[in-house]
């Protein structure tokens, strides 16, 4: 498959993933808004912070390193070795689930059973659901590697909608169950997700589409580990790379979920405050979840397939390097534009968004300040996602090992800085600590990309620079909407609020118009890769 074909399939995968993330976030926000009216914010804090942290930690530590290893492009990739390596996620997940489950039950502060009943049931259910999800990992890796774009959307949509429906039903009928409601919904979600992958491949194997994509497996039993006396059970080159990435993923998890670890282990916020923080955090990460994360996941596959890991630019095919460079520059410009737009408009519309979503419980106090700071963090998050996506896809094993020491320093500094900032500024300190950490990660990735392209005519980092027309439009929009907020929002009734929204719509239209007419390369990239329908491939 040529680099242009890979790019076409990758952008299609990213587009489908964005739609999936939009659906996921809309359902999640609707579910949070609904459950806030039936269950306490303390239960929301336990579920969305502590139990979700247990689940995400088990899943991330068990599979992240194996995913990145198995998706790396190699000229002599052996799928039998890849499948057997990815199955190691299951026993590893069981070990992490047992260990962390014990910590969550015996080491951490146990909530008052009168206020939050069935805490032990919640811990067991979320740990078990993580292991169930890992059973689908071999199917996920094969699907992602062969760009089966519909499978992920269908599987996760089915599981997601089912979880939301069950949660709403149980909250209405048995609100006194508390954590049991969310435990049942979580186990159902991961079970349906794993089942959907199994059912899909049962019908996919042997089909004309499988032949067209040169799928390496022919029957379902080939998804299982198989011992052969004629070859090693594992490819030890892959194992060593996975170990290096595992050490890195452990540290990356601390950076990704650092504020939740601080809240969980250091008790800097009450369970109720954790619930409010998590709701505001989810609202602030809306765009990051449904745009930036799919771009990062999908284009990691693209860079890993087009560029060979550990080789300099001069040792790669010129056509592949040119395509990858153009894509990297366009992605950087796209996410920078989106991030700056969110930062410019987020200041004036944070309080209104919180008031509409959760009422005075969210819009009063530190909620608006928290969301405004998060808008700046979204910009840094966007740039870091793309730069690290390229960096991790092209690093050699030795470079990955060296980067682990960088991640260790970042992790320790983040934890210390977040603890200090939280004691000083409250929950806003978490966001500022994240901004500090993300800025350091961006600096490292930018230096790596500069070194990677040193001596070549390619300059993909120019994608971080927007045209003067766009920068001017963003600056004027930020000033106008800030004045509009003071004049029209947010305690002056609905008519002035609508006027404030209208001002934002006009300013946003002007900004987008400036981007369309001044960023012609970016406009062409979006139209050709995300908005156009790819031609059907001939069988």
Phi, psi and omega in degrees: 000126181287167183296326179291322177295318178297319179298318180298312180293325181292315179294327176294319177297317179296319180295315179297320180294324177297316178299318179297317180293324175300312179300316181298313183291320179299314179296319181295316180294319177297321179294318178296316179298325180288311185292332178301336181271354183235334179237162184284158178292337176295317177294319176301319179296316179298314183291308188282340180252295190286308184289320177295326176295319176301311181298310184293326179292315178299311183295315183295312183292330182280330190238339189302312182296320180291322177300310182295324178293313186286340178268354179291138184279134176218147183292337182233050182290129179256112185290334176296315176297321181297314181297317181292328176292316184292335177292342177295345178297329184291304177298326177295320178296322177297316180297314179295321181296317179293316182295309183289328175299319177297319178297316182294331182267326190249334185260314182286160177297127179272129181297156177298119183297340177289327180269317183230088180282163174066033180296317180300320177298320179297317179298313180297319183292316181290325175293319178295321181296328177296318179294320178300317180296325181293339177296337180269001187298317177301322179293320180297315182297315178296320179294316182292319181295325181261013172054049173278085195292329184283332187297310182299318181296313182293315184295310184288327178295315179300312181295320182295311181297320179297316179299316180296317180297316180295319179298313180298316181298313182291325178296322179288320187270318184232062181298336181287348179293335178061241185294338178299324179302309183287333177292314178299315181296321181292315178296320177299318181300307183290328179294315179293324179297312179295318181296322181297320178295318180296313181296319181299312183288334175299325177270338184282318184299132181084357180279164177301325179296322178296321177293320180297320181274004181053046182295132190284347183253152183243334181217162188296327182296341179286348173285345182272154176298141181224130179270138177224134180287344185274348180211161179296150180293324181232154171273112188289341172294317176296320181297316180295320177296319179298321179295319178296316179290331177296315178299322179290319182293327177299316180287323180296325178296322177297320179289322183290317184248025187304317182294327178289325176294319178297315179296320185285316187267335184252354175055044181280343178228149176290166179299323178294315178295326176297321178297315178296316179300317182295321179296313179296321179297319178294320178296319179292330182268013183306305182292322180300323182286314188263356174239304188290318181295314176299323177297314181297313182295316185287318183278347167297318177299317181299308182295323180293330180276323185278320182252138181274131185299134172086358181258143179290168180301320182294341181264001181260162175295135184298320180296318180293317180297317180298315180296314181297321180294317179297319179294316180300314179297318180293320179295318178299318179293321180297309183289329176295317178298314180295316182296317179293325178296316178296319179295317183293319184268338185295328182300315187277345187241007180294311183296320179296317181298317180292322180293320179292320186283313187233004180076198185294339179300328180260322186281341177271160177076221187273358183305306180300318179297321179297315182290324178296317176296325181294330178298321175294320179297326179298320177300312179294322179298321181295312181294318180297321181302316182285316182294319178288328177303312178292317184299311183289335180283340186244350180297144171281170180300319180295321178293323176297318179298317180293325181293335177302324178291324176296316180296324178298314178297319179295319181297313181295318180293324179295314181298316180294316182293320181292322178296318179293314183293326179292320177296333182270314187245003182076212184296335177299330179299329176299315182294317180295323176295321176296319178299316179299312181296317182294324177298320178293321179294321177297316180301318179296315182294321179296317177297321178297315181296321177299316179293323182299320183264008181298133181086358178250162180280359185275138179225074184292338183289350173295346176295344178283349183259122177267162181292153178302327181296318180291317180298318179296317180297320179293319179296315179295319180297317179299318180291316182295315182290328176295317176295322179296322179297316180296324185276328191240346189226154007234008181246030184247014179097173186284328181295310175299325177300317178297324175296320177297319177296319180298319177300317179296321180297317179296313181297320179294321178297318178297317180296315179295322177298318177298322180293317182297318186273339182254337179251071187292323180295319178295318178301317179295320180298315181295316181294319185282330186254326185254328187259337181274152177271121182295145179295146179292136179279141178284139179292000000 
